C-alpha positions as semicolon CSV with decimal commas, in nm:
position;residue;x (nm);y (nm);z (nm)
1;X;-1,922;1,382;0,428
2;X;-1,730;1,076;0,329
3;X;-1,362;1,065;0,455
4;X;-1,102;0,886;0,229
5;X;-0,728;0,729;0,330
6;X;-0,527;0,701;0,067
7;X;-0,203;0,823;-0,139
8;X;-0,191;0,586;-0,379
9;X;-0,312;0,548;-0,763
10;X;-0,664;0,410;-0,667
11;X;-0,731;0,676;-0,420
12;X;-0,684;0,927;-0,722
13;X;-0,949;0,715;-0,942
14;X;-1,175;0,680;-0,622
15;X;-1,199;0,979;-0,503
16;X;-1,277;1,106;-0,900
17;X;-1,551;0,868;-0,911
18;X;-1,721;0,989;-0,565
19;X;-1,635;1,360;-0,653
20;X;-1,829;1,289;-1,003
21;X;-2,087;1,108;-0,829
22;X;-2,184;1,436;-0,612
23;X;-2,028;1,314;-0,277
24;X;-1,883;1,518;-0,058
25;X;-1,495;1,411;0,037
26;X;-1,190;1,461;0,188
27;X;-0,873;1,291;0,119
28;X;-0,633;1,151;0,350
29;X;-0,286;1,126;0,296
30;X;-0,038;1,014;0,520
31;X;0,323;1,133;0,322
32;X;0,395;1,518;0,140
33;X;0,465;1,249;-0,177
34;X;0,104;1,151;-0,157
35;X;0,023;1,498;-0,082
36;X;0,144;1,655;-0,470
37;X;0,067;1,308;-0,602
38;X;-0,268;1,476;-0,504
39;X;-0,246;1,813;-0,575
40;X;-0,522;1,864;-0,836
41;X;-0,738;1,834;-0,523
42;X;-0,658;2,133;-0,367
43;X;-0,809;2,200;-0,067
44;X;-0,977;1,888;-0,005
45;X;-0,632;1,692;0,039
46;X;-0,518;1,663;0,403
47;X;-0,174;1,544;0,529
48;X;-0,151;1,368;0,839
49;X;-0,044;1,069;0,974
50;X;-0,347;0,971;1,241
51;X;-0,366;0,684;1,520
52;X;-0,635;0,565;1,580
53;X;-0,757;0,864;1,851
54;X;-0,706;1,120;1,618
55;X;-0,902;0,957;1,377
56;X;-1,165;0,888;1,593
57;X;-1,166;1,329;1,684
58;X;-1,132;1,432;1,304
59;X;-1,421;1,178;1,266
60;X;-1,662;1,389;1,538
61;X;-1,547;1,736;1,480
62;X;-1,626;1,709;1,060
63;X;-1,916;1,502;1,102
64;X;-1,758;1,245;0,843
65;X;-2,066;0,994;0,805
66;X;-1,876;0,756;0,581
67;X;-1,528;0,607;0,589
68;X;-1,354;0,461;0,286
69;X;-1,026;0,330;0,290
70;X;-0,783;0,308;-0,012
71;X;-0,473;0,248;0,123
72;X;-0,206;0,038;0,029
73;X;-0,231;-0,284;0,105
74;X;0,067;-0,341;0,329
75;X;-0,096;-0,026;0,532
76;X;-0,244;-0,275;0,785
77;X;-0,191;-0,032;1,085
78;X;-0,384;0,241;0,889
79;X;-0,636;0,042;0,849
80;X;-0,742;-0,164;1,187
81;X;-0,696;0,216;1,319
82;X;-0,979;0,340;1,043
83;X;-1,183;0,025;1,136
84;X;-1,211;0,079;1,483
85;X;-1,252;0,455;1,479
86;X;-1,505;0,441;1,269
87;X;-1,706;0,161;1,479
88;X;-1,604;0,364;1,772
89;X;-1,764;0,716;1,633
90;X;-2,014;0,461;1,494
91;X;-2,029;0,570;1,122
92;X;-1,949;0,279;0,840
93;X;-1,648;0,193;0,682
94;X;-1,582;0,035;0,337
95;X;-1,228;-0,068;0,220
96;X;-1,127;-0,092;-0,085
97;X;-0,841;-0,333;-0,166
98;X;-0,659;-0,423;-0,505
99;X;-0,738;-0,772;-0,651
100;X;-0,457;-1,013;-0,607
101;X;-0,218;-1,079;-0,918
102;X;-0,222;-1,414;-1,097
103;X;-0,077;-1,661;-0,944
104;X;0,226;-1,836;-1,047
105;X;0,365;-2,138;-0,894
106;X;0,714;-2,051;-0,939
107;X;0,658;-1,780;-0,664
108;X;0,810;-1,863;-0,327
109;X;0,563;-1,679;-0,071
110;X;0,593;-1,614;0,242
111;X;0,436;-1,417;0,497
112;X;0,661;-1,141;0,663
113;X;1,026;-1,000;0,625
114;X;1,172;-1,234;0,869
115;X;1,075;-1,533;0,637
116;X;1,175;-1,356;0,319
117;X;1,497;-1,310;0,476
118;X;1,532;-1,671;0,568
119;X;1,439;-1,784;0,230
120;X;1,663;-1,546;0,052
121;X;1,990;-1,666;0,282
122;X;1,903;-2,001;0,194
123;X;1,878;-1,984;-0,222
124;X;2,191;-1,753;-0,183
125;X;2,379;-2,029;-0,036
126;X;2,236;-2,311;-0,253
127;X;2,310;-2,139;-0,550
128;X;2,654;-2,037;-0,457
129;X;2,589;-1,671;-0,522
130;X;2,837;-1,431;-0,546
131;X;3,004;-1,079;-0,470
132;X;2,850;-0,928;-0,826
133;X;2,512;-1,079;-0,749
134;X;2,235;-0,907;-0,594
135;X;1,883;-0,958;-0,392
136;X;1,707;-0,692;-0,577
137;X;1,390;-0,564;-0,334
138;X;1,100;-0,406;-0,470
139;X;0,932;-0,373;-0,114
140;X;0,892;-0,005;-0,063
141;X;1,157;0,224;0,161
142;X;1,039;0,179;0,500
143;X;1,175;-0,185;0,574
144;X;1,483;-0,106;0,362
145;X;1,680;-0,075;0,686
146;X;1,549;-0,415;0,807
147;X;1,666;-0,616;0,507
148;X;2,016;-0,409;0,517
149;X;2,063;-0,550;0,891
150;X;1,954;-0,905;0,822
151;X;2,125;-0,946;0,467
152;X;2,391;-0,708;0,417
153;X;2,338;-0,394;0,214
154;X;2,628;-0,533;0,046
155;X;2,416;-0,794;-0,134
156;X;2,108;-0,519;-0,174
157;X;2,015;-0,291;-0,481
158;X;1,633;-0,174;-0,387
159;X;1,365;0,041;-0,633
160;X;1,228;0,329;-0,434
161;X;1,047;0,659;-0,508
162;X;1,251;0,970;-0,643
163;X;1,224;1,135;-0,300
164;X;1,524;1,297;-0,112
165;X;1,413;1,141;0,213
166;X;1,361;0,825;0,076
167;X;1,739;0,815;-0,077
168;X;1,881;0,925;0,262
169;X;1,682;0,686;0,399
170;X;1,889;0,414;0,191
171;X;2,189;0,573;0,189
172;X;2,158;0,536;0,601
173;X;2,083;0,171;0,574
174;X;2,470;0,145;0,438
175;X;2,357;0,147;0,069
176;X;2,570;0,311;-0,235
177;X;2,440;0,530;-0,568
178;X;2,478;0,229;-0,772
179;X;2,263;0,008;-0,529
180;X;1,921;0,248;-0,547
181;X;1,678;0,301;-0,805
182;X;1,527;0,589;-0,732
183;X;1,262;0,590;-0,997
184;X;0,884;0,691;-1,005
185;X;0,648;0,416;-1,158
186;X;0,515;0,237;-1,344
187;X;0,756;0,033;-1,492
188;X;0,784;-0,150;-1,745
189;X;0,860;-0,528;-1,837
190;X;1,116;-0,387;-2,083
191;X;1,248;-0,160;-1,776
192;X;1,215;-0,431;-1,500
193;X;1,447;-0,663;-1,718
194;X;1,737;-0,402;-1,780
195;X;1,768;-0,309;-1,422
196;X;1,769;-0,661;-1,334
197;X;2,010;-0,728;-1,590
198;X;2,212;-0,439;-1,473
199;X;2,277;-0,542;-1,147
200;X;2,325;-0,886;-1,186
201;X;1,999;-0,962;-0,992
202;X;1,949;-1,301;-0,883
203;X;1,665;-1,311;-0,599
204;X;1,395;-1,031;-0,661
205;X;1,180;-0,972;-0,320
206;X;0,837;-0,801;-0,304
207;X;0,550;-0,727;-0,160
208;X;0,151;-0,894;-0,272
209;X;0,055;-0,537;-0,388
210;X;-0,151;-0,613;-0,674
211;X;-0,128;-0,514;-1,031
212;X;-0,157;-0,120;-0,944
213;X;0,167;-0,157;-0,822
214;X;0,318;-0,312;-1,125
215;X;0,344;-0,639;-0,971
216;X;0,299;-0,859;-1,274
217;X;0,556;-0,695;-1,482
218;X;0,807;-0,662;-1,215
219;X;0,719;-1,037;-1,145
220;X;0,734;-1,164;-1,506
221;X;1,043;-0,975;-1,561
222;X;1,241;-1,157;-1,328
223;X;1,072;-1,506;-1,397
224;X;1,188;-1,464;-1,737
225;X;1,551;-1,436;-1,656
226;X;1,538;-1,707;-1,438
227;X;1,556;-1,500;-1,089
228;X;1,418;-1,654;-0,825
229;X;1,091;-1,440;-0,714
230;X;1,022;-1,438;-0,320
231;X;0,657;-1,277;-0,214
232;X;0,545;-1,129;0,125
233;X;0,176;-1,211;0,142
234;X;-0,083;-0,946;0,256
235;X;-0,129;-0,870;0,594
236;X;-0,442;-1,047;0,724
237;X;-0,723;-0,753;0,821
238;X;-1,074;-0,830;0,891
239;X;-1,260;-0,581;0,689
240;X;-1,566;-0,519;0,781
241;X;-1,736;-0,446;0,438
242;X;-1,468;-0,445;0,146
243;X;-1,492;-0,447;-0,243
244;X;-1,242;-0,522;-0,525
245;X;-1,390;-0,288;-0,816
246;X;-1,328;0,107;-0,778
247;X;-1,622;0,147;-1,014
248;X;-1,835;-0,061;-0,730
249;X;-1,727;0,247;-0,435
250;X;-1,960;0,508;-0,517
251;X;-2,280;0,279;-0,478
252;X;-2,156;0,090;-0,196
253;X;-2,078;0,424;-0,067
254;X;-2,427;0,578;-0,145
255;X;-2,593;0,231;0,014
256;X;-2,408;0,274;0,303
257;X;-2,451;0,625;0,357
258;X;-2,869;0,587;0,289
259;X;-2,810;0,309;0,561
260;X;-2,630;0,556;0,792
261;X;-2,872;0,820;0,754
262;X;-3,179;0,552;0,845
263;X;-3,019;0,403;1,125
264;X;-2,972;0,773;1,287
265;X;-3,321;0,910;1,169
266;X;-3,473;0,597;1,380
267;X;-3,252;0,621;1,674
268;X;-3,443;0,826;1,950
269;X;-3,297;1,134;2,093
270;X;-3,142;1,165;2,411
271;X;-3,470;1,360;2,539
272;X;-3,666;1,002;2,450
273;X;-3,428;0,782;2,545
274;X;-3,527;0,548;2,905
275;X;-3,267;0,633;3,179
């Protein structure tokens, strides 16, 4: 039984692939959102959001041989928890992770919010920026509150899912109607470009999420219309066996389950083992 985290777009295309491949699996998701995102699942879609404990239980008491994580990127904390529960239980774990977008040099990256902040605060000042600009963030919802405190929601229009949570979420970080795009990707160059241009965006921050996340439109976009782009590089995780391709999961998977299954066949029993 191979256990899957995911909940985003290459969970759904992963878990196809091992479903089609004859594997047995169970999907992880941590949000209701990734639950109906989901749905055509059914009943082998869980919701729960597990530390590292609970994984390590749910591991034991469904005799998962196999972890694969699909997660998003930025999901670092799901992940080091997956990695060590599974070494714990001592079953093997393969991550999946999104190749990186092109790179262009007129990116400024940087490596958490803290920074992106900084560098923000300092091209709004040099460029004498005004009340009808804006920093437009395409970082997700959860660290919407963050960049409200450190910036201003004054200065703040963000692009979040359609979800009522999510809105009141923004709403509580002291942002207005007009300042959230509540909209359900992907999106478009053509799209990314008009709600710049509607806003009056001027700095554009994001996240390294790859192109699954629409990072080279919403990227080129604001390149384009001469916005200056600010990147917050991945979180550093040592995986312990990882691949790039979703079509490469389902062997890696069936290697390292046929390497699972030989490591416990020639481990002796507890009746052989020396005290």
């Amino acid at each position: 039984m191979i256990l899957l985290f995911g909940g985003t777009s290459d969970s759904i295309k992963i878990m196809e692939a091992l479903l089609e491949g004859g594997c047995e699996v169970t999907l992880s998701v941590a949000t209701n959102y990734g639950k109906i995102y989901s749905k055509k699942f059914k009943d082998r879609v869980i919701q729960s959001r597990m530390d590292q404990d609970e994984m390590e239980t749910y591991l034991k008491d469904h005799a998962i041989d196999l972890v694969v994580d699909a997660t998003h990127p930025f999901a670092d904390l799901v992940s080091k928890n997956a990695i060590a529960a599974a070494q714990t239980v001592g079953i093997p774990y393969l991550r999946f992770e999104r190749p990186l977008s092109k790179a262009d040099p007129r990116i400024q990256q940087v490596t958490s919010l803290a920074q992106a902040c900084q560098k923000a605060e300092t091209l709004w000042q040099e460029k004498g920026h005004g009340k009808n600009d804006h920093i437009y963030l395409a970082t997700g919802s959860k660290t919407v509150g963050d960049f409200a405190r450190i910036l201003g929601p004054e200065r703040l229009v963000v692009r979040v899912l359609p979800v009522a949570s999510v809105v009141k979420h923004c709403e509580t970080a002291g942002l207005s109607a007009g300042q959230i795009h509540a909209i359900k990707p992907p999106y478009s160059k053509a799209l990314n470009t008009e709600l710049y241009k509607k806003v009056n965006a001027q700095i554009m921050i994001t996240k390294e999420s790859g192109q699954a996340g629409g990072m080279d439109e919403k990227v080129s976009a604001a390149l384009d219309r001469g916005m200056d782009v600010i990147e917050i590089t991945r979180p550093d995780v040592a995986y312990p066996e990882m691949t790039h391709d979703i079509d490469e999961v389902l062997s890696l998977s069936r290697q390292l389950l046929s390497q699972g299954q030989s490591s416990s066949s020639d481990s002796p029993s507890k009746e052989n083992r020396d005290d």
